[in-house]
Short mmCIF file of C-alpha atoms in Angstrom, two decimals:
data_model
loop_
_atom_site.label_atom_id
_atom_site.label_comp_id
_atom_site.label_asym_id
_atom_site.label_seq_id
_atom_site.Cartn_x
_atom_site.Cartn_y
_atom_site.Cartn_z
CA UNK A 1 0.00 0.00 0.00
CA UNK A 2 1.13 3.50 -0.71
CA UNK A 3 1.89 5.89 2.11
CA UNK A 4 1.09 9.59 2.27
CA UNK A 5 3.47 12.02 3.94
CA UNK A 6 1.59 14.75 5.79
CA UNK A 7 3.20 18.07 4.74
CA UNK A 8 2.37 19.61 8.10
CA UNK A 9 3.49 17.13 10.78
CA UNK A 10 5.52 14.85 8.45
CA UNK A 11 3.96 11.62 9.69
CA UNK A 12 3.62 8.88 7.06
CA UNK A 13 0.31 7.03 6.97
CA UNK A 14 -0.94 4.12 4.89
CA UNK A 15 -3.72 5.30 2.56
CA UNK A 16 -6.03 2.68 4.07
CA UNK A 17 -5.45 4.12 7.57
CA UNK A 18 -6.34 7.75 6.81
CA UNK A 19 -9.21 9.38 8.64
CA UNK A 20 -11.96 11.38 6.91
CA UNK A 21 -13.61 14.74 7.53
CA UNK A 22 -17.30 15.31 6.81
CA UNK A 23 -17.75 18.02 4.16
CA UNK A 24 -21.50 18.48 4.47
CA UNK A 25 -22.03 22.06 5.65
CA UNK A 26 -25.31 21.26 7.43
CA UNK A 27 -24.02 18.24 9.32
CA UNK A 28 -24.93 18.53 13.01
CA UNK A 29 -21.75 16.69 13.94
CA UNK A 30 -19.51 19.72 13.46
CA UNK A 31 -17.37 20.37 16.51
CA UNK A 32 -14.24 22.06 17.81
CA UNK A 33 -11.18 20.34 16.36
CA UNK A 34 -8.79 20.39 19.31
CA UNK A 35 -6.18 18.22 17.56
CA UNK A 36 -6.01 20.59 14.59
CA UNK A 37 -5.79 23.64 16.87
CA UNK A 38 -2.96 22.16 18.93
CA UNK A 39 -0.99 21.15 15.84
CA UNK A 40 -1.33 24.61 14.25
CA UNK A 41 -0.73 26.57 17.44
CA UNK A 42 -4.17 28.19 17.45
CA UNK A 43 -5.30 29.95 20.64
CA UNK A 44 -8.75 28.42 20.39
CA UNK A 45 -10.13 25.52 18.32
CA UNK A 46 -12.22 26.26 15.24
CA UNK A 47 -15.47 24.52 14.35
CA UNK A 48 -14.73 21.92 11.68
CA UNK A 49 -16.44 18.98 10.02
CA UNK A 50 -16.51 15.74 12.01
CA UNK A 51 -13.35 13.64 11.72
CA UNK A 52 -14.05 9.91 11.73
CA UNK A 53 -12.40 6.56 11.09
CA UNK A 54 -14.32 4.51 8.52
CA UNK A 55 -15.66 1.29 9.95
CA UNK A 56 -16.21 -0.53 6.68
CA UNK A 57 -13.37 -2.31 4.91
CA UNK A 58 -14.32 -2.16 1.25
CA UNK A 59 -12.01 -3.12 -1.59
CA UNK A 60 -10.93 0.50 -1.95
CA UNK A 61 -9.57 0.62 1.59
CA UNK A 62 -8.24 -2.93 1.43
CA UNK A 63 -6.00 -2.05 -1.51
CA UNK A 64 -5.23 1.49 -0.44
CA UNK A 65 -7.44 3.13 -3.08
CA UNK A 66 -7.15 6.82 -2.29
CA UNK A 67 -10.32 8.14 -3.96
CA UNK A 68 -12.57 6.04 -1.75
CA UNK A 69 -15.73 7.85 -0.63
CA UNK A 70 -16.80 7.36 2.98
CA UNK A 71 -20.09 8.14 4.70
CA UNK A 72 -20.16 10.39 7.74
CA UNK A 73 -21.51 8.38 10.70
CA UNK A 74 -23.52 11.42 11.81
CA UNK A 75 -25.27 12.67 8.64
CA UNK A 76 -24.66 9.71 6.30
CA UNK A 77 -23.36 12.07 3.56
CA UNK A 78 -20.37 10.93 1.49
CA UNK A 79 -17.05 12.72 1.69
CA UNK A 80 -13.69 12.32 -0.04
CA UNK A 81 -11.75 14.64 2.28
CA UNK A 82 -8.97 12.75 4.01
CA UNK A 83 -7.04 14.07 7.01
CA UNK A 84 -3.83 13.14 8.75
CA UNK A 85 -4.71 11.01 11.83
CA UNK A 86 -2.09 12.79 13.94
CA UNK A 87 -2.69 16.50 13.20
CA UNK A 88 -5.96 16.54 11.19
CA UNK A 89 -4.30 18.46 8.33
CA UNK A 90 -6.50 18.34 5.22
CA UNK A 91 -5.08 15.82 2.72
CA UNK A 92 -7.90 16.14 0.22
CA UNK A 93 -5.60 16.93 -2.70
CA UNK A 94 -2.73 14.68 -1.64
CA UNK A 95 -4.52 11.65 -2.99
CA UNK A 96 -1.57 9.31 -3.32
CA UNK A 97 -2.43 8.83 -7.01
CA UNK A 98 -0.72 12.03 -8.13
CA UNK A 99 3.00 12.17 -7.49
CA UNK A 100 3.96 14.63 -4.79
CA UNK A 101 7.31 16.36 -4.45
CA UNK A 102 8.18 18.47 -1.44
CA UNK A 103 10.63 21.29 -2.13
CA UNK A 104 12.07 23.31 0.74
CA UNK A 105 13.37 26.82 0.13
CA UNK A 106 15.89 27.72 2.81
CA UNK A 107 18.54 30.31 3.57
CA UNK A 108 19.65 32.87 6.13
CA UNK A 109 18.00 36.15 6.99
CA UNK A 110 17.80 38.78 4.23
CA UNK A 111 18.46 36.22 1.48
CA UNK A 112 15.22 37.13 -0.39
CA UNK A 113 13.52 33.76 0.11
CA UNK A 114 9.99 35.12 0.32
CA UNK A 115 10.47 37.46 -2.63
CA UNK A 116 11.85 34.55 -4.60
CA UNK A 117 8.78 32.41 -3.86
CA UNK A 118 6.40 35.23 -4.78
CA UNK A 119 7.97 35.85 -8.18
CA UNK A 120 8.67 32.16 -8.85
CA UNK A 121 5.02 31.12 -8.45
CA UNK A 122 3.94 33.98 -10.71
CA UNK A 123 6.46 32.90 -13.36
CA UNK A 124 5.37 29.29 -12.95
CA UNK A 125 1.77 30.30 -13.64
CA UNK A 126 2.70 32.40 -16.67
CA UNK A 127 6.00 32.27 -18.61
CA UNK A 128 7.19 28.86 -17.38
CA UNK A 129 3.73 27.37 -17.83
CA UNK A 130 3.64 28.64 -21.40
CA UNK A 131 7.13 27.36 -22.28
CA UNK A 132 6.51 23.91 -20.80
CA UNK A 133 2.80 23.54 -21.68
CA UNK A 134 1.95 23.35 -18.01
CA UNK A 135 -1.08 24.46 -16.06
CA UNK A 136 -0.71 25.56 -12.44
CA UNK A 137 -3.39 25.76 -9.76
CA UNK A 138 -3.50 25.95 -5.98
CA UNK A 139 -4.97 22.80 -4.52
CA UNK A 140 -6.76 24.41 -1.58
CA UNK A 141 -8.09 27.76 -0.40
CA UNK A 142 -5.49 28.06 2.36
CA UNK A 143 -2.59 27.84 -0.12
CA UNK A 144 -4.30 30.30 -2.42
CA UNK A 145 -4.93 32.76 0.42
CA UNK A 146 -1.36 32.52 1.74
CA UNK A 147 0.06 33.26 -1.69
CA UNK A 148 -2.38 36.08 -2.48
CA UNK A 149 -2.15 37.94 0.81
CA UNK A 150 1.44 37.30 1.91
CA UNK A 151 3.29 36.95 -1.38
CA UNK A 152 1.52 38.24 -4.51
CA UNK A 153 -0.33 41.40 -3.49
CA UNK A 154 2.58 43.16 -1.74
CA UNK A 155 4.86 42.78 -4.78
CA UNK A 156 2.54 42.71 -7.80
CA UNK A 157 -0.22 45.03 -6.56
CA UNK A 158 1.31 47.39 -3.99
CA UNK A 159 4.84 47.12 -5.44
CA UNK A 160 6.37 46.85 -1.97
CA UNK A 161 9.16 44.68 -0.66
CA UNK A 162 8.03 41.79 1.52
CA UNK A 163 8.38 41.75 5.27
CA UNK A 164 10.69 39.15 6.80
CA UNK A 165 9.12 35.73 7.38
CA UNK A 166 8.12 35.25 11.02
CA UNK A 167 9.66 32.30 12.84
CA UNK A 168 7.50 29.18 13.03
CA UNK A 169 7.96 29.26 16.81
CA UNK A 170 5.95 32.51 16.83
CA UNK A 171 3.46 32.09 13.98
CA UNK A 172 2.27 28.62 12.90
CA UNK A 173 1.51 29.93 9.40
CA UNK A 174 5.26 29.89 8.79
CA UNK A 175 5.17 26.09 8.80
CA UNK A 176 2.02 25.81 6.69
CA UNK A 177 2.93 24.73 3.16
CA UNK A 178 1.63 26.11 -0.12
CA UNK A 179 0.54 23.27 -2.38
CA UNK A 180 0.30 23.73 -6.14
CA UNK A 181 -0.71 21.19 -8.76
CA UNK A 182 1.42 21.41 -11.89
CA UNK A 183 0.08 19.53 -14.92
CA UNK A 184 2.39 19.03 -17.90
CA UNK A 185 0.86 18.28 -21.31
CA UNK A 186 3.50 16.81 -23.60
CA UNK A 187 1.98 15.79 -26.94
CA UNK A 188 -1.17 14.56 -25.25
CA UNK A 189 0.70 12.73 -22.49
CA UNK A 190 -0.33 14.43 -19.29
CA UNK A 191 1.69 14.26 -16.10
CA UNK A 192 0.55 15.96 -12.90
CA UNK A 193 2.41 16.58 -9.66
CA UNK A 194 1.58 18.25 -6.39
CA UNK A 195 4.34 20.72 -5.62
CA UNK A 196 4.62 21.42 -1.88
CA UNK A 197 6.52 24.66 -1.20
CA UNK A 198 7.82 25.88 2.15
CA UNK A 199 9.15 29.30 3.16
CA UNK A 200 11.17 29.54 6.36
CA UNK A 201 12.33 32.30 8.63
CA UNK A 202 16.07 32.85 8.35
CA UNK A 203 16.55 32.63 12.10
CA UNK A 204 15.02 29.13 12.06
CA UNK A 205 17.93 28.07 9.88
CA UNK A 206 20.53 29.44 12.28
CA UNK A 207 19.82 27.30 15.34
CA UNK A 208 20.17 23.53 15.15
CA UNK A 209 17.60 23.02 17.95
CA UNK A 210 14.94 25.06 16.12
CA UNK A 211 15.80 23.33 12.86
CA UNK A 212 15.35 19.98 14.57
CA UNK A 213 11.89 20.81 15.94
CA UNK A 214 10.42 23.25 13.42
CA UNK A 215 12.18 22.51 10.13
CA UNK A 216 11.96 18.72 10.03
CA UNK A 217 10.61 18.98 6.50
CA UNK A 218 14.17 19.68 5.33
CA UNK A 219 14.90 16.00 5.92
CA UNK A 220 11.64 14.88 4.32
CA UNK A 221 11.95 17.25 1.35
CA UNK A 222 12.60 15.64 -2.02
CA UNK A 223 14.73 18.60 -3.05
CA UNK A 224 16.06 21.84 -1.57
CA UNK A 225 16.66 25.28 -3.02
CA UNK A 226 19.35 26.73 -0.75
CA UNK A 227 19.43 30.51 -1.22
CA UNK A 228 22.67 32.32 -0.41
CA UNK A 229 22.84 36.07 0.09
CA UNK A 230 26.07 37.17 -1.66
CA UNK A 231 25.96 40.43 0.31
CA UNK A 232 26.74 38.42 3.46
CA UNK A 233 30.10 37.48 1.94
CA UNK A 234 32.69 40.00 3.15
CA UNK A 235 34.64 40.14 -0.12
CA UNK A 236 31.48 40.87 -2.08
CA UNK A 237 30.46 43.58 0.39
CA UNK A 238 33.75 45.33 -0.24
CA UNK A 239 33.21 45.17 -3.99
CA UNK A 240 29.66 46.58 -3.90
CA UNK A 241 29.88 50.36 -4.10
CA UNK A 242 26.88 51.28 -1.95
CA UNK A 243 25.75 51.48 1.66
CA UNK A 244 24.73 48.09 3.01
CA UNK A 245 22.99 47.02 6.21
CA UNK A 246 25.12 45.41 8.88
CA UNK A 247 26.36 41.98 7.98
CA UNK A 248 24.53 39.14 9.74
CA UNK A 249 27.14 36.79 11.15
CA UNK A 250 24.45 34.15 11.71
CA UNK A 251 23.64 34.19 7.97
CA UNK A 252 27.10 32.94 7.00
CA UNK A 253 26.51 30.35 4.23
CA UNK A 254 29.18 28.09 5.77
CA UNK A 255 27.28 27.89 9.07
CA UNK A 256 23.92 27.19 7.49
CA UNK A 257 25.20 24.42 5.21
CA UNK A 258 26.87 22.79 8.21
CA UNK A 259 23.60 22.88 10.17
CA UNK A 260 21.73 21.42 7.22
CA UNK A 261 24.05 18.41 7.20
CA UNK A 262 23.92 18.12 11.01
CA UNK A 263 20.13 18.02 10.85
CA UNK A 264 20.20 15.15 8.35
CA UNK A 265 22.73 13.34 10.53
CA UNK A 266 20.43 13.65 13.54
CA UNK A 267 17.09 12.88 11.91
CA UNK A 268 18.06 10.37 9.24
CA UNK A 269 20.94 8.83 11.17
CA UNK A 270 23.34 9.39 8.29
CA UNK A 271 26.62 7.63 8.95
CA UNK A 272 29.81 9.65 9.10
CA UNK A 273 31.21 10.09 5.61
CA UNK A 274 27.93 9.33 3.83
CA UNK A 275 26.63 12.04 1.50
CA UNK A 276 23.09 13.43 1.29
CA UNK A 277 21.57 12.08 -1.93
CA UNK A 278 18.63 14.45 -2.53
CA UNK A 279 19.20 17.18 -5.17
CA UNK A 280 20.11 20.58 -3.74
CA UNK A 281 20.28 23.81 -5.76
CA UNK A 282 22.68 26.24 -4.09
CA UNK A 283 21.48 29.59 -5.41
CA UNK A 284 22.99 33.06 -5.13
CA UNK A 285 20.27 35.68 -4.80
CA UNK A 286 20.50 39.39 -5.75
CA UNK A 287 22.70 38.54 -8.73
CA UNK A 288 22.05 42.03 -10.16
CA UNK A 289 24.24 43.44 -7.36
CA UNK A 290 27.13 41.40 -8.78
CA UNK A 291 26.93 42.76 -12.33
CA UNK A 292 29.35 45.71 -11.86
CA UNK A 293 32.28 43.42 -11.01
CA UNK A 294 31.68 40.14 -12.82
CA UNK A 295 32.81 39.55 -16.41
CA UNK A 296 30.86 41.41 -19.09
CA UNK A 297 30.34 38.17 -21.05
CA UNK A 298 29.18 36.22 -17.96
CA UNK A 299 26.22 33.91 -18.52
CA UNK A 300 24.66 35.46 -15.41
CA UNK A 301 23.77 38.60 -17.37
CA UNK A 302 21.09 36.85 -19.46
CA UNK A 303 18.33 34.28 -19.06
CA UNK A 304 18.81 30.54 -19.35
CA UNK A 305 16.43 30.12 -22.31
CA UNK A 306 14.69 26.94 -21.19
CA UNK A 307 12.00 26.55 -23.85
CA UNK A 308 10.22 23.29 -23.16
CA UNK A 309 13.32 21.58 -21.80
CA UNK A 310 16.18 22.28 -19.41
CA UNK A 311 19.11 23.86 -21.24
CA UNK A 312 21.85 21.60 -19.86
CA UNK A 313 24.87 23.47 -21.32
CA UNK A 314 23.58 26.67 -19.73
CA UNK A 315 23.12 24.97 -16.34
CA UNK A 316 26.65 23.62 -16.45
CA UNK A 317 28.08 27.00 -17.51
CA UNK A 318 26.36 28.75 -14.60
CA UNK A 319 27.49 26.03 -12.18
CA UNK A 320 31.13 26.29 -13.27
CA UNK A 321 31.13 30.07 -13.20
CA UNK A 322 29.53 30.33 -9.75
CA UNK A 323 31.95 27.72 -8.42
CA UNK A 324 34.84 29.88 -9.65
CA UNK A 325 33.42 33.07 -8.15
CA UNK A 326 32.69 31.42 -4.79
CA UNK A 327 36.28 30.26 -4.53
CA UNK A 328 37.46 33.76 -5.42
CA UNK A 329 35.22 35.39 -2.82
CA UNK A 330 35.19 32.76 -0.04
CA UNK A 331 38.18 30.52 -0.62
CA UNK A 332 37.74 26.76 -1.04
CA UNK A 333 36.05 26.03 2.31
CA UNK A 334 32.42 26.36 1.20
CA UNK A 335 32.77 24.36 -2.01
CA UNK A 336 34.76 21.72 -0.13
CA UNK A 337 31.88 21.31 2.35
CA UNK A 338 29.34 21.02 -0.45
CA UNK A 339 31.39 18.43 -2.33
CA UNK A 340 31.93 16.45 0.87
CA UNK A 341 28.37 16.48 2.21
CA UNK A 342 26.15 16.43 -0.90
CA UNK A 343 26.11 14.02 -3.83
CA UNK A 344 23.66 15.78 -6.19
CA UNK A 345 23.94 19.56 -6.42
CA UNK A 346 24.37 22.50 -8.76
CA UNK A 347 25.16 26.19 -8.27
CA UNK A 348 22.77 28.83 -9.59
CA UNK A 349 22.35 32.60 -9.45
CA UNK A 350 19.16 34.64 -9.76
CA UNK A 351 17.57 38.01 -9.08
CA UNK A 352 13.86 38.01 -8.09
CA UNK A 353 13.41 41.74 -8.71
CA UNK A 354 16.15 42.52 -11.22
CA UNK A 355 17.29 45.62 -9.36
CA UNK A 356 17.33 47.20 -5.92
CA UNK A 357 14.05 48.65 -4.58
CA UNK A 358 14.10 52.41 -3.97
CA UNK A 359 12.83 53.47 -0.54
CA UNK A 360 11.05 50.16 -0.13
CA UNK A 361 9.22 50.43 -3.47
CA UNK A 362 9.69 48.15 -6.49
CA UNK A 363 10.17 50.02 -9.73
CA UNK A 364 10.02 47.91 -12.86
CA UNK A 365 10.06 44.24 -11.91
CA UNK A 366 12.52 42.35 -14.14
CA UNK A 367 13.32 38.93 -12.60
CA UNK A 368 16.31 37.03 -13.95
CA UNK A 369 16.98 33.28 -13.87
CA UNK A 370 14.65 32.59 -10.95
CA UNK A 371 13.20 29.47 -12.61
CA UNK A 372 16.57 27.76 -13.17
CA UNK A 373 16.84 25.99 -9.76
CA UNK A 374 13.24 24.73 -9.90
CA UNK A 375 13.54 23.50 -13.48
CA UNK A 376 16.74 21.67 -12.58
CA UNK A 377 14.90 19.95 -9.71
CA UNK A 378 12.05 19.10 -12.09
CA UNK A 379 14.59 17.46 -14.39
CA UNK A 380 16.04 15.48 -11.47
CA UNK A 381 12.52 14.26 -10.70
CA UNK A 382 12.12 13.41 -14.42
CA UNK A 383 9.15 15.72 -14.90
CA UNK A 384 10.91 17.59 -17.70
CA UNK A 385 13.77 16.67 -20.01
CA UNK A 386 17.24 18.11 -20.11
CA UNK A 387 18.89 18.53 -23.50
CA UNK A 388 22.37 19.37 -24.72
#
């Protein structure tokens, strides 16, 4: 039987063992869901549909069929909404019949993670969707609301920079995933995936204890986009000819990559010397700030031109160039760690906005290369092809 990984509490459950939630709005069995409230850190429980364990053992449940309809024991109405038995998170769209890939987006404070997610989802819905014949939709109202209110409107409507993500220890919404369904249509052969995206507060990535308790999804993630703020590299700060905020010592890329490996050692019991196998895209943000002092013919100045497939020569050119620059700016220590700890990785660079905001306002959004890390992960998952 197939298992479903809850994207909220990260418990794996056999499809046949999932509980159900009544979806009939007039059901008299509605009640306060204390389990859901405790899991999401709510001050008081909300009134939700009755959660129940089916008593019948039909063929659908016997063989783990995920689209099984079950009748509410209170109102006798059928429902298809499944919930995690441990935290009561709604698994309606995580059916087990559509492949799910969990991608974590991590990095230190001020690395532009949230801005990256905002612009990436917009590009995925528009330009990327057009180039790859893909349709994108949010799978639930909560994901849609999170994206609209926290990510899209500030940048695309009010043209303002995003506020820093609040730590998951303070606001439970920080550990609530956004789930998008991406459907590729390649010559009539359709392939759909549920893409589970996480944003994290930078400070959650700087303490191994918080990472262990609040960022467990990093271990469960199928792939990671690791965003590095080049302006936290001292050599780069000296090259940039403008006033910069104080450097955040806790955002040192070396420290965060070490904690990432430590977390996998603790949670997955990785033996000393064994590498992490999942694909990780180490991505420099704010690449536009680097333009004045990188080579004029650098591949970072233009887009990757991925039209229906991943442009492999471009990916390799970016990887090689970034590797060279990182050694120039940071010495060999960082790249040595990456080579030692991770088996499948590439270096990328991107700019979510294209240029610095002026007095907190975005003037002329012109993102560059933000889709490259995600498309590379898609190719590793064999959702898209890479070509030479």
